[in-house]
Amino acid sequence: MDVAELALDLELEDDSENIAQRAAHKAARAAEIAASRQAQERDWASVFPRYPSADDGFMVSFEPSETEAIRSTMERFGVVVVRVLSREQAEATAQEALDDATAHAAAARVAAGEAPGLPISRDNPLSWESSNWPAPRSKFLFSEPAFTRRAFENRTCDAVYEAFRALYGGEHRLWSSIDNWGVMRPTVVGGVEREEWRTELAPHWDVNPFTSVHDAAAGVLPRFQGLVALVDCPVEVGTFVAVPGSHRFLPEWCSHRTPSTSTQSMRPKRDDIMCRYTQPIPLRAGEIVIWRFELVHANVANRCERMRLVQFIRMMPAYPRSVREDKYAPARVWDQFPGARQRVERELAPAWTQLQRRLLGLEDWDSRPHDPLASETPGPADDSAHGVAANT
């Protein structure tokens, strides 16, 4: 081998060594980046923890008497599932909801000079057509609160009351909302998809998140929303979706954004970190999911041959302010539907306990709970920045 060949071999060896070094450096750098990303993901996962699921594919739930478990679960996740109705009670309520829908839709059709239409049945796809529902353009097919017997019984049952009382720190002077049914029609009919029936809500708050942070700093009790599943609601039926832990992240989130004075439902941007941590919360019939107002939440559309049926229920402290801020506060609803109040007081209320009448605003509590914001100037009765803009 001459000198030139030897030099070329040495140069090739150097190049090979450099290439190997560069490859090793790139591999090490890639590992560092991957580790960093993984660490970031672990950090975000601790900020937005997963609500625990059960072996049957639904969620871990509690009895109303498990006060500390309900409180601690709400504190950590911002959402909790509680067993409040038996399956028999839930089934009877589901049928009552469909009967209520049939009656309202039929009355509207008759008033318009039309035939009443088909009774709505979970077993008859022909009855699911839009003309058979009270408010087919509404996302949940109803436009008025539910004024039926079982709707009121559920709102004021001991199990629901105890669950909300636990979350309000033992405060017993509460009002129950007089709220709507919620329905998602089956969107697969005889193997044919009815996409026009699918409704889905993107991650959002029903209140102004900046106002919620302000209220918390002022010492106001947190407020809660809820819905009771009247049938099993696995993901394919359409179910509630949450971003667990987003209520605790909210002050930091707000601190990096310009405050809003909106009184409407607000949404984080689609690329917001919170939207990466949504979690479906499938419910068994008879369970209530309760979540904090500050929690980012959504729902997924029905994509099967079964119907989603729920009843929206929440309780609020018996503050005069609640009447201004919540359109489903009893006093607001009774003022809006005086005929319904007269019928309820005549036909249903005589059989109710004093607690039930108080929860529904038909009898005053002996005293009012302390309201940290009571010194603020009261406003007119409307859906204020605190008020609930939409159900889920």
Tab-separated table of C-alpha atoms in Angstrom, residues 52-337:
chain	number	residue	atom	x	y	z
A	52	PRO	CA	-61.487	6.174	37.879
A	53	SER	CA	-63.442	3.647	35.837
A	54	ALA	CA	-65.061	0.439	37.075
A	55	ASP	CA	-64.689	-3.098	35.762
A	56	ASP	CA	-68.020	-2.941	33.908
A	57	GLY	CA	-66.895	-0.073	31.662
A	58	PHE	CA	-68.814	2.583	33.586
A	59	MET	CA	-67.369	4.853	36.283
A	60	VAL	CA	-66.689	4.460	39.991
A	61	SER	CA	-69.752	5.795	41.816
A	62	PHE	CA	-70.787	6.409	45.404
A	63	GLU	CA	-73.757	6.129	47.703
A	64	PRO	CA	-75.123	9.504	48.900
A	65	SER	CA	-74.076	8.581	52.449
A	66	GLU	CA	-70.390	8.430	51.420
A	67	THR	CA	-70.001	12.121	52.141
A	68	GLU	CA	-66.231	12.305	52.451
A	69	ALA	CA	-65.639	10.232	49.329
A	70	ILE	CA	-68.017	12.471	47.363
A	71	ARG	CA	-66.266	15.613	48.585
A	72	SER	CA	-62.723	14.361	48.033
A	73	THR	CA	-63.559	13.038	44.565
A	74	MET	CA	-65.105	16.358	43.610
A	75	GLU	CA	-62.116	18.237	45.003
A	76	ARG	CA	-59.647	16.222	42.937
A	77	PHE	CA	-61.537	15.690	39.689
A	78	GLY	CA	-64.183	18.433	39.654
A	79	VAL	CA	-66.776	15.748	38.883
A	80	VAL	CA	-68.342	12.882	40.819
A	81	VAL	CA	-70.859	10.112	40.086
A	82	VAL	CA	-73.441	9.212	42.752
A	83	ARG	CA	-76.149	6.538	42.814
A	84	VAL	CA	-79.478	8.295	43.439
A	85	LEU	CA	-82.281	6.312	41.743
A	86	SER	CA	-83.023	2.626	41.513
A	87	ARG	CA	-83.190	1.100	38.041
A	88	GLU	CA	-86.948	0.801	38.460
A	89	GLN	CA	-87.268	4.491	39.333
A	90	ALA	CA	-85.048	5.464	36.415
A	91	GLU	CA	-87.041	3.321	33.977
A	92	ALA	CA	-90.367	4.740	35.186
A	93	THR	CA	-88.985	8.266	34.807
A	94	ALA	CA	-87.694	7.504	31.299
A	95	GLN	CA	-91.173	6.426	30.233
A	96	GLU	CA	-92.699	9.499	31.856
A	97	ALA	CA	-90.273	11.709	29.922
A	98	LEU	CA	-91.344	10.144	26.616
A	99	ASP	CA	-95.022	10.438	27.572
A	100	ASP	CA	-94.400	14.106	28.411
A	101	ALA	CA	-92.768	14.652	25.016
A	102	THR	CA	-95.665	12.949	23.257
A	103	ALA	CA	-98.241	15.071	25.096
A	104	HIS	CA	-96.505	18.374	24.367
A	105	ALA	CA	-95.896	17.584	20.714
A	106	ALA	CA	-99.456	16.364	20.225
A	107	ALA	CA	-100.903	19.498	21.824
A	108	ALA	CA	-98.842	21.713	19.516
A	109	ARG	CA	-99.903	19.737	16.440
A	110	VAL	CA	-103.587	19.808	17.370
A	111	ALA	CA	-103.361	23.569	18.016
A	112	ALA	CA	-101.968	23.914	14.487
A	113	GLY	CA	-104.878	21.923	13.066
A	114	GLU	CA	-102.840	18.755	12.521
A	115	ALA	CA	-103.219	15.164	13.672
A	116	PRO	CA	-101.569	14.386	17.062
A	117	GLY	CA	-98.761	12.222	15.691
A	118	LEU	CA	-97.292	8.960	16.948
A	119	PRO	CA	-96.684	8.244	20.635
A	120	ILE	CA	-92.923	8.250	21.137
A	121	SER	CA	-91.559	4.804	21.909
A	122	ARG	CA	-88.030	3.502	22.233
A	123	ASP	CA	-89.175	0.465	20.239
A	124	ASN	CA	-90.720	2.312	17.284
A	125	PRO	CA	-88.237	4.138	15.019
A	126	LEU	CA	-91.113	5.784	13.135
A	127	SER	CA	-91.947	7.706	16.322
A	128	TRP	CA	-88.470	9.230	16.454
A	129	GLU	CA	-89.103	11.573	13.530
A	130	SER	CA	-88.793	15.277	14.288
A	131	SER	CA	-92.517	16.000	13.978
A	132	ASN	CA	-93.168	13.917	17.109
A	133	TRP	CA	-90.944	15.962	19.448
A	134	PRO	CA	-91.845	19.175	21.317
A	135	ALA	CA	-88.756	21.087	20.149
A	136	PRO	CA	-87.054	19.196	17.310
A	137	ARG	CA	-84.604	22.029	16.653
A	138	SER	CA	-83.428	22.097	20.265
A	139	LYS	CA	-80.308	20.087	20.955
A	140	PHE	CA	-82.148	17.969	23.533
A	141	LEU	CA	-85.636	18.071	21.895
A	142	PHE	CA	-87.376	19.910	24.773
A	143	SER	CA	-87.859	23.644	25.204
A	144	GLU	CA	-89.629	23.802	28.588
A	145	PRO	CA	-88.858	22.426	32.046
A	146	ALA	CA	-90.282	19.088	33.064
A	147	PHE	CA	-93.362	19.566	35.292
A	148	THR	CA	-94.297	15.910	35.780
A	149	ARG	CA	-94.695	14.061	39.061
A	150	ARG	CA	-91.559	11.956	38.810
A	151	ALA	CA	-89.500	14.896	37.596
A	152	PHE	CA	-90.301	16.710	40.851
A	153	GLU	CA	-89.818	13.594	42.955
A	154	ASN	CA	-86.343	13.098	41.503
A	155	ARG	CA	-85.365	16.739	42.015
A	156	THR	CA	-86.260	16.582	45.679
A	157	CYS	CA	-85.444	12.982	46.598
A	158	ASP	CA	-83.309	12.416	49.674
A	159	ALA	CA	-80.430	10.888	47.689
A	160	VAL	CA	-80.037	13.894	45.375
A	161	TYR	CA	-80.414	16.333	48.274
A	162	GLU	CA	-77.801	14.542	50.388
A	163	ALA	CA	-75.319	14.449	47.510
A	164	PHE	CA	-75.580	18.194	46.890
A	165	ARG	CA	-75.670	18.983	50.601
A	166	ALA	CA	-72.384	17.096	51.012
A	167	LEU	CA	-70.830	19.149	48.227
A	168	TYR	CA	-72.061	22.412	49.741
A	169	GLY	CA	-70.285	21.601	52.986
A	170	GLY	CA	-73.407	20.530	54.839
A	171	GLU	CA	-75.425	23.627	53.895
A	172	HIS	CA	-79.065	22.523	54.037
A	173	ARG	CA	-80.785	25.667	52.748
A	174	LEU	CA	-80.788	24.797	49.081
A	175	TRP	CA	-83.060	25.196	46.083
A	176	SER	CA	-83.444	22.616	43.355
A	177	SER	CA	-83.461	23.639	39.730
A	178	ILE	CA	-86.645	23.089	37.751
A	179	ASP	CA	-84.928	21.977	34.605
A	180	ASN	CA	-85.440	20.005	31.387
A	181	TRP	CA	-85.374	16.464	30.172
A	182	GLY	CA	-82.593	15.681	27.730
A	183	VAL	CA	-82.943	13.250	24.830
A	184	MET	CA	-80.648	12.030	22.093
A	185	ARG	CA	-82.448	9.994	19.469
A	186	PRO	CA	-80.886	6.787	18.156
A	187	THR	CA	-78.949	7.745	15.038
A	188	VAL	CA	-78.592	4.270	13.578
A	189	VAL	CA	-82.007	3.078	12.360
A	190	GLY	CA	-82.218	-0.309	10.720
A	191	GLY	CA	-78.564	-0.088	9.795
A	192	VAL	CA	-79.020	3.387	8.256
A	193	GLU	CA	-77.232	6.317	9.880
A	194	ARG	CA	-79.330	9.423	10.595
A	195	GLU	CA	-76.504	11.913	10.894
A	196	GLU	CA	-78.915	14.853	10.939
A	197	TRP	CA	-80.075	13.673	14.372
A	198	ARG	CA	-76.598	13.722	15.884
A	199	THR	CA	-75.868	16.493	18.357
A	200	GLU	CA	-72.520	17.014	20.004
A	201	LEU	CA	-71.192	19.801	22.215
A	202	ALA	CA	-67.547	20.836	22.064
A	203	PRO	CA	-65.609	21.443	25.320
A	204	HIS	CA	-67.023	24.519	27.030
A	205	TRP	CA	-68.084	26.232	30.225
A	206	ASP	CA	-71.739	27.140	30.762
A	207	VAL	CA	-70.585	30.193	32.710
A	208	ASN	CA	-67.952	32.891	32.406
A	209	PRO	CA	-64.770	31.241	33.777
A	210	PHE	CA	-63.295	34.590	34.811
A	211	THR	CA	-66.341	35.301	36.960
A	212	SER	CA	-66.068	31.861	38.541
A	213	VAL	CA	-62.469	32.570	39.530
A	214	HIS	CA	-63.499	35.954	40.953
A	215	ASP	CA	-66.282	34.382	43.005
A	216	ALA	CA	-63.986	31.697	44.386
A	217	ALA	CA	-61.502	34.359	45.501
A	218	ALA	CA	-64.374	36.165	47.252
A	219	GLY	CA	-65.211	33.037	49.254
A	220	VAL	CA	-68.377	32.111	47.381
A	221	LEU	CA	-69.356	28.464	47.653
A	222	PRO	CA	-68.609	26.568	44.438
A	223	ARG	CA	-71.660	25.800	42.358
A	224	PHE	CA	-72.558	22.534	40.726
A	225	GLN	CA	-74.479	21.187	37.778
A	226	GLY	CA	-75.832	17.706	37.306
A	227	LEU	CA	-77.777	15.246	35.220
A	228	VAL	CA	-79.367	11.900	36.064
A	229	ALA	CA	-79.121	9.038	33.577
A	230	LEU	CA	-82.559	7.469	33.093
A	231	VAL	CA	-81.114	4.685	30.932
A	232	ASP	CA	-77.631	3.244	30.693
A	233	CYS	CA	-75.506	5.822	28.888
A	234	PRO	CA	-72.323	4.219	27.567
A	235	VAL	CA	-70.238	6.224	25.111
A	236	GLU	CA	-72.037	5.020	21.991
A	237	VAL	CA	-75.418	6.185	23.355
A	238	GLY	CA	-74.025	9.682	23.856
A	239	THR	CA	-72.683	10.648	27.233
A	240	PHE	CA	-71.248	13.409	29.374
A	241	VAL	CA	-67.587	14.301	28.798
A	242	ALA	CA	-65.320	16.097	31.277
A	243	VAL	CA	-61.795	17.407	31.583
A	244	PRO	CA	-61.102	16.205	35.129
A	245	GLY	CA	-58.973	18.651	37.089
A	246	SER	CA	-59.654	21.602	34.783
A	247	HIS	CA	-61.422	23.407	37.656
A	248	ARG	CA	-58.131	23.547	39.581
A	249	PHE	CA	-56.214	24.709	36.516
A	250	LEU	CA	-58.696	27.499	35.781
A	251	PRO	CA	-57.084	30.304	37.884
A	252	GLU	CA	-53.784	29.756	36.089
A	253	TRP	CA	-55.552	29.578	32.735
A	254	CYS	CA	-57.369	32.850	33.371
A	255	SER	CA	-54.191	34.591	34.582
A	256	HIS	CA	-52.696	34.276	31.087
A	257	ARG	CA	-55.732	35.650	29.246
A	258	THR	CA	-57.630	38.879	28.915
A	259	PRO	CA	-60.766	38.736	31.081
A	260	SER	CA	-64.068	38.472	29.262
A	261	THR	CA	-67.394	39.974	30.241
A	262	SER	CA	-69.373	37.494	28.140
A	263	THR	CA	-72.618	36.210	29.595
A	264	GLN	CA	-72.772	33.310	27.149
A	265	SER	CA	-71.321	29.831	27.122
A	266	MET	CA	-67.571	30.054	26.540
A	267	ARG	CA	-65.172	27.606	24.919
A	268	PRO	CA	-61.431	27.115	25.139
A	269	LYS	CA	-59.738	27.103	21.753
A	270	ARG	CA	-59.634	23.778	19.962
A	271	ASP	CA	-55.860	23.508	20.421
A	272	ASP	CA	-56.028	24.366	24.151
A	273	ILE	CA	-54.128	21.869	26.286
A	274	MET	CA	-57.319	21.111	28.241
A	275	CYS	CA	-59.057	19.812	25.122
A	276	ARG	CA	-56.441	17.067	24.852
A	277	TYR	CA	-57.574	15.576	28.167
A	278	THR	CA	-61.308	15.112	27.676
A	279	GLN	CA	-62.730	11.928	29.205
A	280	PRO	CA	-66.136	10.352	28.559
A	281	ILE	CA	-68.087	9.642	31.762
A	282	PRO	CA	-70.481	6.780	30.892
A	283	LEU	CA	-73.331	6.428	33.378
A	284	ARG	CA	-75.508	3.587	34.613
A	285	ALA	CA	-79.251	4.161	34.816
A	286	GLY	CA	-80.074	5.936	38.084
A	287	GLU	CA	-76.702	7.635	38.517
A	288	ILE	CA	-76.199	11.380	38.688
A	289	VAL	CA	-73.026	13.003	37.443
A	290	ILE	CA	-72.355	16.276	39.258
A	291	TRP	CA	-69.679	18.687	38.124
A	292	ARG	CA	-68.384	22.069	39.170
A	293	PHE	CA	-69.319	25.107	37.111
A	294	GLU	CA	-65.595	25.733	36.537
A	295	LEU	CA	-65.074	22.353	34.884
A	296	VAL	CA	-64.582	22.166	31.122
A	297	HIS	CA	-67.144	19.684	29.825
A	298	ALA	CA	-68.845	18.487	26.656
A	299	ASN	CA	-70.850	15.566	25.322
A	300	VAL	CA	-70.475	13.052	22.531
A	301	ALA	CA	-73.141	12.259	19.964
A	302	ASN	CA	-75.355	9.220	19.877
A	303	ARG	CA	-73.976	6.662	17.397
A	304	CYS	CA	-76.134	3.601	18.002
A	305	GLU	CA	-79.680	2.197	17.953
A	306	ARG	CA	-80.481	3.092	21.570
A	307	MET	CA	-81.817	6.340	23.011
A	308	ARG	CA	-80.128	8.617	25.521
A	309	LEU	CA	-82.556	9.874	28.193
A	310	VAL	CA	-81.477	12.112	31.081
A	311	GLN	CA	-82.948	14.594	33.526
A	312	PHE	CA	-80.994	17.745	34.329
A	313	ILE	CA	-80.929	18.433	38.077
A	314	ARG	CA	-78.798	20.737	40.162
A	315	MET	CA	-79.110	22.453	43.513
A	316	MET	CA	-77.993	25.918	44.524
A	317	PRO	CA	-77.696	27.834	47.809
A	318	ALA	CA	-80.917	29.666	48.642
A	319	TYR	CA	-79.324	33.064	47.958
A	320	PRO	CA	-81.550	35.815	46.543
A	321	ARG	CA	-78.718	36.179	44.029
A	322	SER	CA	-79.401	32.659	42.736
A	323	VAL	CA	-82.772	33.834	41.457
A	324	ARG	CA	-81.075	36.492	39.337
A	325	GLU	CA	-78.287	34.290	38.105
A	326	ASP	CA	-79.891	30.934	37.349
A	327	LYS	CA	-82.726	30.733	34.839
A	328	TYR	CA	-83.778	27.388	36.323
A	329	ALA	CA	-84.017	28.692	39.909
A	330	PRO	CA	-87.520	27.864	41.193
A	331	ALA	CA	-88.693	31.465	41.529
A	332	ARG	CA	-87.623	32.234	37.954
A	333	VAL	CA	-89.425	29.205	36.571
A	334	TRP	CA	-92.617	29.761	38.573
A	335	ASP	CA	-92.750	33.379	37.363
A	336	GLN	CA	-92.310	32.239	33.775
A	337	PHE	CA	-94.855	29.418	34.001
